[in-house]
């Protein structure tokens, strides 16, 4: 059912005026959650795959640029988690329910961004928390979360940072509800790492590695070699990529995988195959001021 987590009551004063009363307990009508997979199993199963759900009309309408999914992508990459899907949906209850249920069923680690009501702020020290009002209703939406009475509350509301009142709500064991505000999203996600690191295929957190190669050859010229290379390294979990850099004199080839030693063993072969060189960043071998010349044409 939907229930207000009592744990929140002792955390709310951390970010608001300590002299104000704590928000009153509210009684919410029961509402069944969408049928999904076993929450108990999802809390403990290994994390191999991830999905990101960005919720917000403002993103779809072009008013706001989504920076949270790229941040999550880097977060997952650093931990060796395969981010399989990113979706952007409107602030529509039916759309949210469908997407959350589907992602929870298909992926091990799901993160949502936004779609949970107005974000609280400590900028209203004299706000009336006792008298019913539209403003109070809006604020209390931020402490209404899906709650399963059969699962310990501390597993469903993760207070990951001592100096932050806002928790990460965990639904069905693998859906992590985060606010859309990038500053909060990023900080909460980083503090979530210790809570999931033991469930990763690589608990030491070595993550995934990406090797870059700069080549003067066009993509069509290296395609036959890269096709053969991809077939060769696939059994070792390595992916091969080719990325044209339009308007530049050099293109980029990538190797991505978890086995760093094996990747290192491929460097000389790939450099010869693409007539290029391993680099730390794509523009490392660009001629001086090439970009200025390109844009001046």
Short mmCIF file of C-alpha atoms in Angstrom, two decimals, residues 125-283:
data_model
loop_
_atom_site.label_atom_id
_atom_site.label_comp_id
_atom_site.label_asym_id
_atom_site.label_seq_id
_atom_site.Cartn_x
_atom_site.Cartn_y
_atom_site.Cartn_z
CA UNK A 125 11.26 28.76 7.49
CA UNK A 126 7.82 30.07 8.49
CA UNK A 127 5.74 27.62 6.49
CA UNK A 128 2.55 26.45 8.26
CA UNK A 129 2.83 22.67 8.63
CA UNK A 130 -0.36 22.35 10.70
CA UNK A 131 -3.07 23.97 8.56
CA UNK A 132 -4.27 22.04 5.48
CA UNK A 133 -3.47 23.94 2.29
CA UNK A 134 -2.55 23.27 -1.35
CA UNK A 135 1.06 24.10 -0.46
CA UNK A 136 1.09 21.55 2.36
CA UNK A 137 -0.44 18.91 0.11
CA UNK A 138 2.27 19.53 -2.49
CA UNK A 139 5.05 19.27 0.10
CA UNK A 140 3.69 16.07 1.63
CA UNK A 141 3.75 14.42 -1.79
CA UNK A 142 7.50 14.19 -1.34
CA UNK A 143 7.07 11.90 1.70
CA UNK A 144 4.47 9.62 0.15
CA UNK A 145 6.19 6.54 -1.14
CA UNK A 146 5.23 3.00 -2.15
CA UNK A 147 5.57 0.86 0.96
CA UNK A 148 5.47 -2.90 1.45
CA UNK A 149 4.61 -3.83 5.03
CA UNK A 150 6.26 -7.24 4.56
CA UNK A 151 9.72 -5.69 4.01
CA UNK A 152 11.73 -3.81 6.68
CA UNK A 153 11.31 -0.05 6.33
CA UNK A 154 15.07 0.53 6.38
CA UNK A 155 15.34 -1.48 3.15
CA UNK A 156 12.76 0.71 1.44
CA UNK A 157 14.00 4.15 2.47
CA UNK A 158 17.78 4.40 2.22
CA UNK A 159 19.24 7.43 3.99
CA UNK A 160 22.57 7.22 2.21
CA UNK A 161 24.07 10.53 3.37
CA UNK A 162 24.06 11.74 6.96
CA UNK A 163 23.67 15.40 5.99
CA UNK A 164 20.81 14.86 3.52
CA UNK A 165 17.22 14.46 4.67
CA UNK A 166 15.96 13.03 1.39
CA UNK A 167 16.12 9.22 1.15
CA UNK A 168 16.28 6.92 -1.85
CA UNK A 169 13.00 5.05 -1.99
CA UNK A 170 13.45 1.44 -3.12
CA UNK A 171 10.42 -0.25 -4.71
CA UNK A 172 10.14 -3.94 -5.48
CA UNK A 173 13.72 -4.41 -4.35
CA UNK A 174 15.37 -2.99 -7.47
CA UNK A 175 13.67 0.30 -8.45
CA UNK A 176 15.46 3.30 -6.91
CA UNK A 177 13.44 6.52 -6.92
CA UNK A 178 15.61 9.64 -7.12
CA UNK A 179 14.69 13.31 -7.51
CA UNK A 180 15.18 14.98 -10.87
CA UNK A 181 17.30 17.86 -9.53
CA UNK A 182 20.78 17.00 -10.90
CA UNK A 183 22.65 18.07 -7.77
CA UNK A 184 20.53 15.81 -5.57
CA UNK A 185 20.43 13.00 -8.12
CA UNK A 186 24.22 12.88 -8.48
CA UNK A 187 24.97 13.08 -4.76
CA UNK A 188 22.44 10.43 -3.79
CA UNK A 189 23.65 8.11 -6.53
CA UNK A 190 27.27 8.38 -5.43
CA UNK A 191 26.32 7.66 -1.81
CA UNK A 192 24.29 4.65 -2.96
CA UNK A 193 27.44 2.89 -4.17
CA UNK A 194 28.36 1.27 -0.80
CA UNK A 195 24.84 -0.21 -0.64
CA UNK A 196 25.17 -2.08 -3.95
CA UNK A 197 28.90 -2.76 -4.36
CA UNK A 198 28.66 -6.21 -2.73
CA UNK A 199 26.07 -7.27 -5.33
CA UNK A 200 28.22 -6.49 -8.37
CA UNK A 201 29.88 -9.17 -10.49
CA UNK A 202 33.11 -7.34 -9.62
CA UNK A 203 32.74 -6.45 -5.90
CA UNK A 204 36.12 -4.73 -5.92
CA UNK A 205 34.64 -2.09 -8.18
CA UNK A 206 37.24 -2.33 -10.95
CA UNK A 207 34.50 -1.54 -13.43
CA UNK A 208 34.67 -1.50 -17.21
CA UNK A 209 37.58 -0.20 -19.27
CA UNK A 210 37.50 1.71 -22.55
CA UNK A 211 40.58 1.83 -24.78
CA UNK A 212 40.65 4.53 -27.50
CA UNK A 213 42.57 4.32 -30.76
CA UNK A 214 43.04 7.25 -33.13
CA UNK A 215 43.24 6.29 -36.82
CA UNK A 216 43.68 8.36 -40.01
CA UNK A 217 41.70 5.76 -41.98
CA UNK A 218 38.00 6.21 -42.84
CA UNK A 219 35.52 3.87 -41.20
CA UNK A 220 34.97 1.94 -44.44
CA UNK A 221 38.67 1.11 -44.63
CA UNK A 222 38.90 -0.37 -41.12
CA UNK A 223 35.50 -2.10 -41.16
CA UNK A 224 36.75 -5.49 -42.48
CA UNK A 225 39.47 -5.71 -39.82
CA UNK A 226 37.14 -4.57 -37.03
CA UNK A 227 34.56 -7.18 -38.05
CA UNK A 228 37.16 -9.93 -37.67
CA UNK A 229 38.42 -8.42 -34.40
CA UNK A 230 34.91 -8.24 -32.94
CA UNK A 231 34.33 -11.93 -33.62
CA UNK A 232 37.68 -12.81 -32.05
CA UNK A 233 37.25 -10.85 -28.79
CA UNK A 234 33.52 -11.39 -28.20
CA UNK A 235 34.07 -14.61 -26.18
CA UNK A 236 36.17 -12.54 -23.78
CA UNK A 237 33.38 -10.00 -23.27
CA UNK A 238 35.04 -7.28 -25.33
CA UNK A 239 33.06 -4.96 -27.59
CA UNK A 240 34.55 -3.17 -30.60
CA UNK A 241 33.31 0.23 -31.73
CA UNK A 242 34.05 2.62 -34.59
CA UNK A 243 33.16 6.31 -34.42
CA UNK A 244 33.66 8.73 -37.34
CA UNK A 245 34.57 12.27 -36.29
CA UNK A 246 32.90 14.38 -38.95
CA UNK A 247 35.04 17.25 -40.22
CA UNK A 248 38.17 15.86 -38.53
CA UNK A 249 41.23 14.19 -40.02
CA UNK A 250 41.21 11.25 -37.60
CA UNK A 251 38.53 8.81 -36.45
CA UNK A 252 38.19 6.72 -33.29
CA UNK A 253 38.09 2.99 -32.64
CA UNK A 254 37.23 1.66 -29.17
CA UNK A 255 37.61 -1.54 -27.21
CA UNK A 256 35.40 -1.89 -24.14
CA UNK A 257 35.47 -4.66 -21.56
CA UNK A 258 36.20 -5.68 -17.98
CA UNK A 259 39.38 -7.71 -18.58
CA UNK A 260 42.04 -5.01 -18.56
CA UNK A 261 44.94 -7.43 -19.01
CA UNK A 262 43.37 -8.90 -22.12
CA UNK A 263 42.66 -5.42 -23.50
CA UNK A 264 46.29 -4.47 -22.96
CA UNK A 265 47.37 -7.56 -24.90
CA UNK A 266 45.40 -6.35 -27.93
CA UNK A 267 46.88 -2.85 -28.17
CA UNK A 268 49.75 -3.57 -30.58
CA UNK A 269 47.51 -5.67 -32.84
CA UNK A 270 44.81 -3.00 -33.03
CA UNK A 271 47.30 -0.20 -33.64
CA UNK A 272 48.64 -2.13 -36.60
CA UNK A 273 45.19 -3.12 -37.85
CA UNK A 274 43.88 0.46 -37.96
CA UNK A 275 47.25 2.09 -38.73
CA UNK A 276 46.74 4.23 -35.66
CA UNK A 277 47.75 4.68 -32.05
CA UNK A 278 46.18 4.23 -28.64
CA UNK A 279 45.26 7.62 -27.10
CA UNK A 280 43.82 8.86 -23.84
CA UNK A 281 41.33 11.20 -25.51
CA UNK A 282 39.88 11.44 -29.01
CA UNK A 283 41.52 14.71 -30.05
#
